[in-house]
Amino acid sequence: MAELLFETYGVPSIAFGVDAAFSYKYNQQRSVCDKDGLAMCPGFATTHVIPFVDGEPIYKGSCRTNIGGFHVTDYFQRLLSLKYPYHMARFTWEKVEDLKMEHCYVAQDYVSEARLFLKGAKEAEEKTKMWQLPWVPPPVEEPPSEEEIARKAAIREKQGQRLREMAEAKRSSKINELENELRGLEFLLNQLGHVQESDVRSFLAETGYVSRQEVESARSKVVQSLRKQKGEQTEIEKPDAASNEKYTLINIPDDMLTAEQLVEKRKQLSIKSMSDGRQRLKQKRYEEELERERKQQLEEERRLENPELYLEQLRAKYKDLSEKIDQRKRLKTNGGSSTNGNGNSLTGSVGRGERLSAAQRERMRLLTTAAFDRGKGEDTFGAKDEDWQLYKLMSKDNDDDDDEPDEDNTELARISSRLQDLDPTFVPKVESSSQPAEAPRIRPLTKEDFQIVFGVERFRCPEILFSPNWIGVDQVGLDEMAGVSMRRLSCKDEKLEQRMTNSILVTGGSSLFPGIIERLEAGIRMIRPCGSPIKIVRALDPVMDAWRGASAYASAPGFHTQTFTRMDYYEKGEDWLRSYQLKYSL
Amino acid sequence: MKVKKMEAEVVDAELVLPNYLSFKRIQMYDKYPKGQSRGRHWKHLKQIIQAENYQNYPPDEPNYVNIESPPSMHPCKRICDITGYEAPYYDPKTNLRYANTDVFKMIRSLPNESVQRYLGMRNAAVVLK
């Protein structure tokens, strides 16, 4: 430092001093404290306690704890961020420092203050401060009034009416079209009847139909669609009969057909199989319906003959099923969340056997056996095709888990609905609050969610100055430091000690917390012999007094005797600088 | 060495230190002729302490290291990690201290990250190197 000042900045001469000492001297000159005393300086990053004898600091008796205002702010910030993770971005360093300076105080006795808050006493309420973050309530939709509902219903009715009319109009126009077409086709057929065979083709060439069958099939189609439009039942027999004609080629063996007929035949085969399949499906569905009806009948009979027993059985089944589902869910989420937790924490070891579920253990086993099954030293996994079957096995295990619960779930739903119908005392088991953290998010955010409450934190954070253990710093707190400092001084003169405790100056930025003086007094009284005089004062300006003290020192006439110049520094060297000590009383 | 002149706006903006400072004897460009000093290596506290070699000097003389405070003799007051009340209990699974059963329920529902951060405030987090 001296090098820097001399070389780069060309300072003529320097004197080094300790800020707490300057502050003490300044206050001593203002008669705030005596020439024998103790300077306690909780600062930004450290806290110092220096004893003064005859106006000079005795560094041998000083002690330093590495806790300061920085740690208080940091603690405060962390607490708030953990308590309100949703608003974490609001707690910037500068904001938290402002909050600390405005709201934090030191409790006279931490435990009793905490108890006040725990009980929720009125004083605790008064001491709690709330910070309301800007929040805009979402626009509230008022429930529509009666007229609104009636009006909306009328409008909907009208719209429905209009749509129905349009549909009607469309339908009637379509019917008209179809009837016209039908008439035209019938007329054509009539004419065909008059025309001779050979002239059919030329006659029909104008109309666009190739043969009589086409015309007839077109006509039947039109008839059908007309019928559908008019809302008549389409007969099921008709398509069958029509399609039966189409299957003419199927029964003829292959070698008797030409090439195109073969193609035709294949087409007909596929069509027939499709319709057959459809028929079969319909049949099956019908049979299932019958089966279900029958079962319901049986159930009803059983219920009627012995209602009590039936209910009991049903309830028991319900309980079993719900338990099974819950267990499976728990297994799955436990297995899943614990592996997720393992992934989140910094450990790389997934092999914590006791946490994995059976399925995951199986996967692990498969993977490791695959890895180690090969010859030693060489990794030939994947050379053989069977190796990749491994993944199929693993995914199948997961699939099994997913399919089973669905059936159980549907069964459960069915039973619960039956129970609800039959049993007036049955309450369907609500989904257990497996995710309580999710539930609060679902309800709409209210004003209270945007309020930050400072209750216990107000006096919990500055308390670390007195109990650094709460931060993990294994050192003495502010009140004990006075004792340590005087012990280190090891003066045998009791009178001196009493004079010292009679003039304790508290300076430094972190001494601005309200309540710190009383707390210090109580703490020091605990470690001093009973009845010794204790007087603690705060410096006139804890933040700036060090500067003022140094400035007063530098303007004193004797200042130049305490400085050293560049020549001194070069001649006498580093070691001399080490033992350089400022004399504070000029 | 040629000194680059900065534009007036850059000087006014006060974002960058000016090239020439009148109160300095040795300017930056003299010290670092090859352009900006890459990586201003501030020494860490541990390095400075090590460089000072306090063990070579008599231990009675007060120096930075030996005026440090000793560990506390008073019994440590245990408070709940979450709420700040007195906490006579602690949860063996997460190692957090808690004051009553409601807090305990909350602890059990916390994600692992929060647990580690609460422990980190006390310097008790699991740190894997």
XYZ file of C-alpha atoms in Angstrom:
715
model
C 0.000 0.000 0.000
C 2.776 2.413 0.882
C 4.461 1.542 -2.366
C 1.359 2.321 -4.320
C 0.863 5.642 -2.593
C 4.432 6.776 -3.038
C 5.121 5.499 -6.518
C 1.914 5.999 -8.371
C 0.370 8.905 -6.571
C 3.427 10.772 -5.422
C 2.174 11.313 -1.902
C 4.699 13.303 0.156
C 4.253 11.495 3.463
C 1.928 8.970 5.028
C 0.636 8.052 8.437
C -1.369 4.853 8.922
C -3.978 4.515 11.676
C -6.913 2.365 12.732
C -10.403 3.728 12.091
C -11.846 2.672 15.441
C -8.974 4.405 17.178
C -9.519 7.634 15.296
C -13.186 7.511 16.131
C -12.413 6.936 19.795
C -9.956 9.809 19.935
C -12.421 12.122 18.273
C -15.113 11.237 20.767
C -12.667 11.494 23.594
C -11.883 15.032 22.578
C -15.607 15.690 22.652
C -15.799 14.153 26.135
C -18.051 11.373 25.078
C -15.631 8.852 26.492
C -12.572 8.882 28.757
C -8.967 8.234 28.136
C -9.346 4.693 29.491
C -12.035 2.798 27.712
C -13.097 0.244 25.191
C -13.923 0.890 21.555
C -16.391 -1.558 20.048
C -16.735 -1.215 16.324
C -19.177 -3.460 14.437
C -18.365 -2.599 10.859
C -19.316 -3.900 7.440
C -17.311 -7.088 7.215
C -15.740 -7.392 10.645
C -16.227 -6.327 14.232
C -13.323 -5.043 16.297
C -12.971 -4.378 20.006
C -9.917 -2.379 21.050
C -9.078 -1.370 24.623
C -7.677 2.070 25.284
C -5.371 2.920 28.127
C -4.227 6.474 28.635
C -5.589 7.475 25.320
C -3.575 4.927 23.352
C -4.967 1.725 21.873
C -3.467 -1.482 23.136
C -3.542 -3.760 20.134
C -2.449 -6.701 22.181
C -5.844 -6.695 23.800
C -7.843 -6.220 20.662
C -9.954 -8.885 19.078
C -11.778 -9.269 15.806
C -14.821 -11.317 14.804
C -15.561 -11.803 11.133
C -19.176 -10.739 11.302
C -20.477 -7.382 10.158
C -23.287 -5.559 8.418
C -22.605 -7.487 5.271
C -23.482 -10.743 6.959
C -26.636 -9.302 8.455
C -27.866 -8.158 5.058
C -26.902 -11.416 3.458
C -28.764 -13.405 6.118
C -31.805 -11.216 5.706
C -31.763 -11.623 1.974
C -31.489 -15.383 2.150
C -34.286 -15.690 4.685
C -36.637 -13.595 2.594
C -35.795 -15.424 -0.599
C -36.494 -18.753 1.016
C -39.697 -17.632 2.638
C -41.080 -15.980 -0.480
C -39.567 -17.824 -3.419
C -42.237 -16.397 -5.660
C -40.944 -12.874 -5.149
C -37.271 -13.663 -5.082
C -36.458 -11.147 -7.767
C -37.664 -8.321 -5.546
C -35.045 -8.914 -2.894
C -32.034 -7.278 -4.428
C -29.040 -6.526 -2.278
C -29.657 -2.785 -2.212
C -33.321 -3.191 -1.356
C -32.577 -5.599 1.446
C -29.987 -3.231 2.865
C -32.530 -0.466 2.865
C -35.027 -2.729 4.589
C -32.434 -3.683 7.156
C -31.566 -0.114 7.953
C -35.190 0.872 8.201
C -36.793 -2.005 10.030
C -34.294 -4.176 11.848
C -33.716 -3.809 15.535
C -31.938 -5.694 18.281
C -34.190 -7.397 20.796
C -33.412 -6.967 24.459
C -33.765 -10.701 24.948
C -34.118 -12.827 21.878
C -35.939 -15.752 23.431
C -38.697 -13.717 25.031
C -39.262 -11.710 21.861
C -39.530 -14.895 19.897
C -42.051 -16.243 22.373
C -44.145 -13.118 21.968
C -44.346 -13.772 18.273
C -44.978 -17.449 18.728
C -47.962 -16.749 20.940
C -49.226 -14.165 18.501
C -49.580 -11.526 21.203
C -50.817 -8.056 20.434
C -47.354 -6.539 20.836
C -46.107 -8.959 18.263
C -48.804 -7.768 15.888
C -47.727 -4.197 16.413
C -44.120 -5.037 15.799
C -44.880 -6.841 12.553
C -44.414 -4.794 9.437
C -45.964 -5.618 6.105
C -44.658 -4.669 2.733
C -47.314 -4.671 0.038
C -45.931 -5.358 -3.385
C -47.675 -3.766 -6.336
C -50.456 -6.017 -7.410
C -53.345 -5.582 -9.774
C -56.371 -7.728 -9.007
C -57.602 -9.623 -12.025
C -60.842 -8.207 -13.446
C -63.687 -9.725 -11.503
C -66.400 -11.241 -13.586
C -69.683 -10.515 -11.929
C -72.145 -13.334 -12.001
C -74.661 -12.374 -14.667
C -77.931 -11.111 -13.321
C -81.286 -12.639 -14.058
C -82.004 -10.399 -17.003
C -78.633 -11.084 -18.496
C -79.231 -14.780 -18.316
C -82.712 -14.480 -19.781
C -81.510 -12.236 -22.543
C -78.650 -14.545 -23.430
C -80.988 -17.513 -23.445
C -83.383 -15.712 -25.787
C -80.562 -14.825 -28.154
C -79.366 -18.408 -28.163
C -82.898 -19.592 -28.879
C -83.207 -17.250 -31.795
C -79.895 -18.343 -33.206
C -80.891 -21.958 -32.821
C -84.134 -21.230 -34.569
C -82.371 -19.528 -37.417
C -79.983 -22.404 -37.824
C -82.828 -24.866 -37.851
C -84.622 -22.883 -40.498
C -81.543 -22.758 -42.636
C -81.061 -26.470 -42.270
C -84.681 -27.028 -43.234
C -84.357 -24.854 -46.294
C -81.234 -26.648 -47.361
C -82.826 -29.998 -46.881
C -85.904 -29.175 -48.869
C -83.854 -27.738 -51.697
C -81.728 -30.848 -51.737
C -84.828 -33.027 -51.812
C -86.101 -31.059 -54.740
C -82.879 -31.510 -56.605
C -82.818 -35.197 -55.988
C -86.411 -35.598 -57.100
C -85.623 -33.763 -60.279
C -82.672 -35.991 -60.886
C -84.765 -39.031 -60.208
C -87.378 -37.928 -62.676
C -84.762 -37.302 -65.281
C -83.222 -40.725 -64.771
C -86.568 -42.493 -64.899
C -87.401 -40.661 -68.071
C -84.067 -41.830 -69.467
C -84.789 -45.395 -68.496
C -88.168 -45.210 -70.136
C -86.599 -43.992 -73.297
C -83.995 -46.733 -73.080
C -86.799 -49.216 -72.921
C -88.002 -47.962 -76.281
C -84.617 -47.858 -77.906
C -83.113 -50.968 -79.330
C -80.048 -52.743 -77.934
C -77.610 -51.676 -80.575
C -78.489 -48.064 -80.320
C -78.108 -47.956 -76.550
C -74.519 -46.882 -76.639
C -74.963 -44.033 -79.025
C -78.085 -42.922 -77.268
C -76.457 -42.867 -73.948
C -73.303 -41.172 -75.173
C -75.001 -37.826 -74.889
C -76.045 -38.328 -71.339
C -72.694 -39.578 -70.106
C -73.722 -43.038 -68.966
C -72.147 -46.047 -70.607
C -74.675 -48.805 -70.031
C -78.102 -49.495 -68.748
C -76.786 -50.883 -65.476
C -75.063 -47.639 -64.738
C -78.214 -45.709 -65.233
C -80.090 -48.091 -63.024
C -77.477 -47.970 -60.281
C -77.394 -44.186 -60.435
C -81.154 -44.159 -60.091
C -81.123 -46.446 -57.089
C -78.497 -44.290 -55.453
C -80.586 -41.218 -55.914
C -83.580 -43.003 -54.484
C -81.586 -43.947 -51.444
C -80.290 -40.485 -50.756
C -83.762 -39.131 -51.235
C -85.061 -41.488 -48.684
C -82.312 -40.515 -46.254
C -83.094 -36.866 -46.721
C -86.705 -37.462 -46.073
C -85.730 -39.166 -42.892
C -86.883 -42.665 -43.632
C -85.081 -45.643 -42.346
C -82.504 -46.953 -44.753
C -83.107 -50.580 -45.061
C -80.221 -52.671 -44.177
C -81.151 -55.421 -46.514
C -80.860 -53.280 -49.571
C -77.090 -52.737 -49.464
C -76.572 -56.368 -48.732
C -78.642 -57.433 -51.658
C -76.932 -54.897 -53.874
C -73.533 -55.929 -52.742
C -74.311 -59.556 -53.110
C -74.596 -58.940 -56.803
C -71.170 -57.435 -56.777
C -69.623 -60.482 -55.264
C -70.418 -62.549 -58.274
C -66.874 -63.078 -59.232
C -65.666 -64.431 -55.942
C -67.013 -67.877 -56.276
C -65.627 -68.440 -59.722
C -62.190 -70.059 -59.500
C -59.218 -68.047 -60.665
C -58.225 -69.823 -63.826
C -61.537 -69.151 -65.482
C -61.191 -65.420 -65.279
C -59.340 -62.925 -67.394
C -56.817 -60.485 -66.013
C -59.165 -57.610 -65.424
C -61.727 -59.911 -63.956
C -59.080 -61.112 -61.541
C -58.512 -57.559 -60.415
C -62.233 -57.170 -60.044
C -62.394 -60.327 -58.030
C -59.665 -59.166 -55.665
C -61.501 -55.910 -55.141
C -64.683 -57.704 -54.391
C -62.912 -59.997 -51.946
C -61.505 -57.109 -49.998
C -64.839 -55.315 -49.927
C -66.563 -58.454 -48.761
C -64.045 -59.060 -45.983
C -64.389 -55.477 -44.799
C -68.126 -55.641 -44.592
C -67.906 -59.026 -42.964
C -65.625 -57.580 -40.358
C -68.028 -54.752 -39.743
C -70.837 -57.204 -39.301
C -68.845 -59.217 -36.835
C -68.017 -56.114 -34.803
C -71.640 -55.137 -34.659
C -72.539 -58.583 -33.565
C -69.929 -58.564 -30.842
C -71.058 -55.215 -29.536
C -74.588 -56.421 -29.419
C -73.557 -59.500 -27.525
C -71.572 -57.414 -25.043
C -74.579 -55.248 -24.464
C -76.616 -58.312 -23.739
C -73.959 -59.588 -21.402
C -73.834 -56.299 -19.516
C -77.612 -56.246 -19.196
C -77.546 -59.739 -17.837
C -74.909 -58.874 -15.276
C -76.797 -55.851 -14.144
C -79.873 -57.969 -13.756
C -77.956 -60.384 -11.607
C -76.583 -57.568 -9.481
C -80.011 -56.134 -8.999
C -81.362 -59.471 -7.904
C -78.525 -59.946 -5.512
C -79.051 -56.531 -4.088
C -82.728 -56.979 -3.666
C -82.415 -60.202 -1.791
C -79.738 -59.005 0.624
C -79.105 -55.297 0.571
C -76.881 -55.075 3.634
C -74.450 -57.739 2.590
C -74.266 -56.368 -0.889
C -73.363 -52.919 0.353
C -70.711 -54.359 2.614
C -69.108 -56.243 -0.189
C -69.168 -53.232 -2.412
C -67.573 -51.027 0.198
C -64.871 -53.569 0.874
C -64.076 -53.849 -2.801
C -63.901 -50.082 -3.070
C -61.514 -49.823 -0.176
C -59.212 -52.492 -1.544
C -59.082 -50.986 -4.962
C -58.415 -47.478 -3.714
C -55.654 -48.733 -1.469
C -54.037 -50.576 -4.311
C -54.137 -47.523 -6.514
C -52.765 -45.300 -3.780
C -49.939 -47.637 -3.083
C -48.995 -47.855 -6.679
C -49.129 -44.108 -6.996
C -47.013 -43.670 -3.918
C -44.475 -46.146 -5.202
C -44.307 -44.437 -8.499
C -44.005 -40.904 -7.162
C -41.637 -41.946 -4.413
C -39.463 -43.729 -6.851
C -39.729 -40.899 -9.305
C -39.326 -38.032 -6.890
C -36.524 -39.605 -4.966
C -34.561 -40.236 -8.120
C -35.352 -36.717 -9.157
C -34.165 -35.507 -5.803
C -31.027 -37.485 -6.270
C -30.535 -35.910 -9.611
C -31.081 -32.435 -8.268
C -28.706 -32.712 -5.397
C -25.160 -32.599 -6.420
C -24.510 -36.267 -5.976
C -23.871 -38.206 -9.106
C -24.600 -41.548 -7.520
C -27.889 -42.938 -8.667
C -27.036 -46.251 -7.136
C -28.716 -45.561 -3.788
C -30.530 -48.854 -3.715
C -32.921 -48.227 -0.881
C -34.602 -45.328 -2.600
C -35.333 -46.859 -5.989
C -38.535 -48.667 -6.686
C -38.632 -52.225 -7.954
C -38.932 -51.214 -11.571
C -36.011 -48.850 -11.401
C -33.917 -51.419 -9.627
C -34.687 -53.820 -12.417
C -33.534 -51.301 -14.972
C -30.353 -50.721 -13.060
C -29.707 -54.413 -12.951
C -30.246 -54.796 -16.678
C -27.974 -51.917 -17.487
C -25.168 -53.061 -15.262
C -25.331 -56.648 -16.428
C -25.235 -55.442 -19.984
C -22.211 -53.358 -19.234
C -20.339 -56.077 -17.425
C -21.393 -59.091 -19.411
C -18.783 -58.434 -22.025
C -15.252 -59.567 -21.905
C -13.026 -57.737 -19.530
C -11.684 -54.503 -20.813
C -13.570 -54.309 -24.042
C -16.869 -52.693 -24.557
C -18.630 -54.621 -27.257
C -22.162 -53.793 -26.327
C -24.213 -53.416 -29.451
C -22.180 -55.705 -31.671
C -24.845 -58.354 -31.444
C -28.410 -57.562 -32.216
C -29.714 -59.213 -29.075
C -28.086 -56.471 -27.028
C -30.609 -53.935 -28.103
C -33.424 -56.143 -26.825
C -32.307 -54.825 -23.484
C -34.020 -51.546 -24.101
C -37.204 -53.246 -25.102
C -37.202 -55.098 -21.834
C -36.644 -51.937 -19.888
C -39.375 -49.990 -21.579
C -41.786 -52.895 -21.287
C -41.341 -52.805 -17.557
C -42.485 -49.230 -17.548
C -45.385 -49.974 -19.826
C -46.734 -52.624 -17.532
C -46.943 -50.087 -14.790
C -48.928 -47.731 -16.926
C -51.612 -50.053 -18.233
C -52.776 -51.716 -15.066
C -53.877 -48.681 -13.118
C -56.301 -47.676 -15.835
C -58.484 -50.737 -15.473
C -58.415 -50.372 -11.737
C -59.308 -46.738 -12.031
C -62.349 -47.447 -14.185
C -63.453 -50.234 -11.875
C -63.029 -47.889 -8.950
C -65.099 -45.217 -10.635
C -67.875 -47.675 -11.373
C -68.005 -48.957 -7.849
C -67.960 -45.472 -6.378
C -70.846 -44.370 -8.548
C -72.879 -47.405 -7.540
C -72.145 -46.749 -3.934
C -73.145 -43.151 -4.268
C -76.471 -44.225 -5.680
C -77.230 -46.833 -3.111
C -75.638 -45.769 0.098
C -76.632 -42.453 1.571
C -73.720 -42.469 4.009
C -71.033 -43.107 1.441
C -68.588 -40.333 0.817
C -66.301 -40.893 -2.132
C -62.734 -40.854 -1.014
C -61.196 -37.633 -2.202
C -57.852 -37.697 -3.886
C -55.437 -37.558 -1.003
C -53.482 -34.380 -0.963
C -50.465 -35.899 -2.552
C -49.257 -32.549 -3.753
C -50.157 -30.035 -1.064
C -47.740 -27.579 -2.514
C -49.668 -27.510 -5.774
C -53.065 -26.889 -4.226
C -52.461 -23.340 -3.004
C -51.355 -22.332 -6.477
C -54.617 -23.333 -8.045
C -56.813 -20.868 -6.233
C -56.626 -17.338 -7.584
C -53.856 -15.115 -6.208
C -55.054 -12.663 -3.663
C -53.722 -9.461 -2.250
C -52.189 -11.287 0.685
C -49.960 -13.337 -1.568
C -48.226 -10.143 -2.510
C -47.512 -9.019 1.009
C -44.130 -9.545 2.580
C -44.318 -9.888 6.327
C -41.393 -8.885 8.519
C -41.988 -10.262 11.955
C -39.320 -12.371 13.529
C -36.804 -11.467 10.837
C -36.666 -7.917 12.131
C -34.746 -8.929 15.198
C -33.454 -12.281 14.059
C -31.008 -10.834 11.555
C -29.068 -8.360 13.723
C -28.936 -11.024 16.417
C -26.150 -12.708 14.487
C -23.853 -9.926 15.661
C -24.295 -11.435 19.099
C -24.487 -15.075 18.024
C -22.254 -15.675 15.008
C -22.969 -19.378 15.416
C -26.229 -18.869 13.603
C -24.258 -18.155 10.450
C -21.811 -20.937 11.050
C -19.006 -18.621 12.154
C -17.523 -20.184 15.238
C -16.503 -17.055 17.124
C -17.664 -14.940 20.028
C -20.413 -12.401 19.645
C -20.271 -8.701 20.388
C -21.040 -8.881 24.077
C -18.531 -11.605 24.775
C -15.861 -9.812 22.808
C -15.618 -7.172 25.516
C -14.741 -9.898 27.987
C -12.223 -11.483 25.649
C -10.575 -8.171 24.987
C -10.152 -7.335 28.632
C -8.877 -10.812 29.345
C -6.275 -10.433 26.657
C -5.229 -7.146 28.129
C -4.482 -9.109 31.317
C -4.027 -6.068 33.462
C -4.082 -6.841 37.143
C -5.489 -3.486 38.012
C -9.133 -3.866 38.846
C -9.637 -0.154 38.987
C -8.454 0.139 35.438
C -10.952 -2.448 34.324
C -13.724 -0.613 36.043
C -12.670 2.627 34.459
C -12.669 0.905 31.130
C -16.137 -0.532 31.406
C -17.292 2.856 32.498
C -16.426 4.280 29.135
C -17.393 1.970 26.317
C -17.801 3.591 22.951
C -19.793 1.901 20.236
C -18.963 3.108 16.769
C -19.101 1.792 13.219
C -21.979 1.527 10.782
C -23.586 -1.566 12.248
C -24.013 0.081 15.594
C -26.990 2.039 14.286
C -29.481 -0.731 15.095
C -31.968 0.477 17.686
C -31.709 -1.452 20.904
C -28.091 -2.449 20.506
C -26.866 -0.349 23.409
C -29.280 -1.847 25.922
C -28.543 -5.310 24.703
C -24.813 -4.772 24.988
C -25.222 -3.454 28.464
C -27.166 -6.506 29.525
C -24.611 -8.771 27.903
C -21.595 -7.118 29.457
C -23.204 -7.002 32.855
C -23.483 -10.781 32.647
C -19.748 -11.236 32.334
C -18.485 -8.554 34.667
C -18.448 -8.910 38.445
C -21.597 -7.759 40.089
C -21.951 -4.056 40.683
C -19.158 -2.880 38.442
C -19.982 0.366 36.698
C -20.978 -0.041 33.075
C -21.590 2.876 30.800
C -22.034 2.409 27.068
C -22.409 5.286 24.649
C -22.819 5.472 20.955
C -20.387 7.667 19.029
C -21.659 11.031 17.885
C -21.750 9.857 14.298
C -20.885 6.186 14.104
C -20.463 6.175 10.352
C -18.302 9.254 9.797
C -16.462 9.694 13.069
C -13.457 7.723 11.916
C -12.966 10.147 9.071
C -13.525 13.119 11.307
C -11.031 11.769 13.788
C -8.396 11.240 11.140
C -9.013 14.640 9.682
C -8.680 16.286 13.104
C -5.497 14.297 13.643
C -4.015 15.359 10.341
C -4.654 19.016 11.046
C -3.016 18.862 14.442
C 0.326 20.650 14.624
C 2.209 17.558 15.663
C 1.072 15.495 12.727
C 4.307 15.638 10.815
C 6.124 13.885 13.611
C 4.081 10.805 12.991
C 4.369 10.521 9.264
C 7.003 8.852 7.249
C 8.168 10.001 3.874
C 9.332 8.227 0.866
C 12.981 8.544 1.908
C 12.210 6.932 5.254
C 10.411 4.155 3.525
C 13.288 3.409 1.226
C 16.003 3.747 3.817
C 14.445 1.888 6.629
C 12.688 -0.757 4.588
C 9.838 -3.149 5.200
C 10.664 -4.319 8.676
C 10.678 -0.859 10.127
C 7.274 -0.328 8.622
C 6.040 -3.391 10.402
C 6.785 -1.969 13.799
C 5.537 1.473 12.890
C 2.884 2.587 15.298
C 0.979 5.786 15.343
C 0.842 7.774 18.517
C -2.695 8.960 18.782
C -2.374 11.560 21.484
C -0.648 14.523 20.065
C 3.724 5.849 -26.613
C 0.759 7.226 -28.457
C -2.222 7.907 -26.231
C -5.641 7.419 -27.803
C -7.920 10.360 -27.370
C -11.379 9.472 -26.120
C -14.461 11.071 -27.586
C -16.209 13.677 -25.539
C -19.356 11.610 -25.071
C -17.454 8.666 -23.650
C -15.674 10.932 -21.208
C -18.919 12.541 -20.127
C -20.686 9.253 -19.683
C -18.186 8.332 -16.966
C -18.394 4.687 -17.799
C -14.702 4.209 -18.492
C -11.780 5.730 -16.686
C -10.061 8.417 -18.728
C -6.696 7.537 -20.156
C -4.796 10.229 -18.342
C -5.332 11.064 -14.689
C -3.543 14.200 -13.621
C -2.934 13.187 -10.007
C -1.128 10.015 -10.903
C 2.574 9.888 -11.544
C 2.586 6.582 -13.371
C -0.276 6.155 -15.767
C -1.956 2.945 -16.734
C -0.462 2.881 -20.173
C 3.014 3.104 -18.688
C 2.434 0.180 -16.463
C 0.727 -1.961 -19.082
C 2.334 -1.089 -22.389
C 0.624 -3.929 -24.185
C -2.898 -2.586 -23.814
C -5.402 -3.330 -21.042
C -4.197 -5.255 -18.052
C -5.743 -8.610 -18.616
C -7.270 -10.070 -15.506
C -6.540 -7.699 -12.705
C -5.485 -10.355 -10.260
C -6.553 -9.227 -6.836
C -4.862 -11.360 -4.254
C -7.155 -13.372 -2.049
C -7.070 -12.776 1.661
C -5.579 -16.203 2.237
C -2.765 -15.464 -0.174
C -1.984 -12.165 1.466
C -1.908 -13.737 4.908
C 0.346 -16.467 3.670
C 2.687 -13.989 2.069
C 3.006 -12.060 5.296
C 4.614 -14.973 7.094
C 3.335 -14.132 10.515
C 4.843 -17.232 12.028
C 8.316 -15.754 11.643
C 7.563 -13.022 14.086
C 7.159 -13.273 17.855
C 3.633 -14.327 18.725
C 3.186 -11.640 21.371
C 3.099 -8.885 18.849
C -0.426 -8.387 17.653
C -0.828 -9.035 13.962
C -3.773 -9.723 11.716
C -4.040 -13.356 12.534
C -3.578 -13.490 16.248
C -6.117 -10.892 17.189
C -8.892 -13.058 15.871
C -11.634 -13.962 18.353
C -11.817 -17.365 19.945
C -14.865 -19.611 19.722
C -17.719 -18.792 22.001
C -17.897 -20.160 25.515
C -21.600 -19.564 25.995
C -23.963 -22.363 25.027
C -25.293 -21.734 21.575
C -28.941 -20.736 21.367
C -30.689 -22.979 18.899
C -33.386 -21.431 16.781
C -35.695 -22.864 14.180
C -34.248 -22.601 10.712
C -37.541 -21.675 9.136
C -39.373 -19.455 11.568
C -36.769 -18.171 14.000
C -38.480 -19.340 17.187
C -36.772 -21.482 19.762
C -36.156 -24.939 18.414
C -35.540 -27.783 20.757
C -35.956 -30.390 18.014
C -34.187 -31.288 14.830
C -35.151 -33.492 11.912
C -32.633 -36.274 11.323
C -33.563 -36.705 7.692
C -32.911 -33.146 6.587
C -30.853 -31.884 9.539
C -33.046 -28.825 9.913
C -34.116 -27.460 13.283
C -37.804 -26.845 13.812
C -39.985 -25.380 16.519
C -43.244 -27.304 16.378
C -45.211 -29.827 14.374
C -46.582 -27.368 11.831
C -43.096 -26.329 10.879
C -42.141 -29.969 10.733
C -44.893 -30.695 8.230
C -43.654 -27.814 6.136
C -40.105 -29.070 6.282
C -41.121 -32.458 5.009
C -42.816 -30.901 2.033
C -39.885 -28.707 1.031
C -37.962 -29.513 -2.116
C -34.396 -30.607 -1.627
C -32.991 -27.388 -3.007
C -34.665 -25.297 -0.324
C -33.458 -27.644 2.354
C -29.888 -27.255 1.193
C -30.222 -23.498 1.097
C -31.561 -23.349 4.631
C -28.682 -25.476 5.762
C -26.296 -23.333 3.761
C -27.294 -20.299 5.798
C -25.979 -22.124 8.825
C -22.972 -23.382 6.896
C -24.232 -26.896 7.389
C -25.088 -27.797 3.804
C -23.787 -30.940 2.184
C -21.042 -29.738 -0.102
C -19.595 -32.285 -2.456
C -16.259 -31.529 -4.003
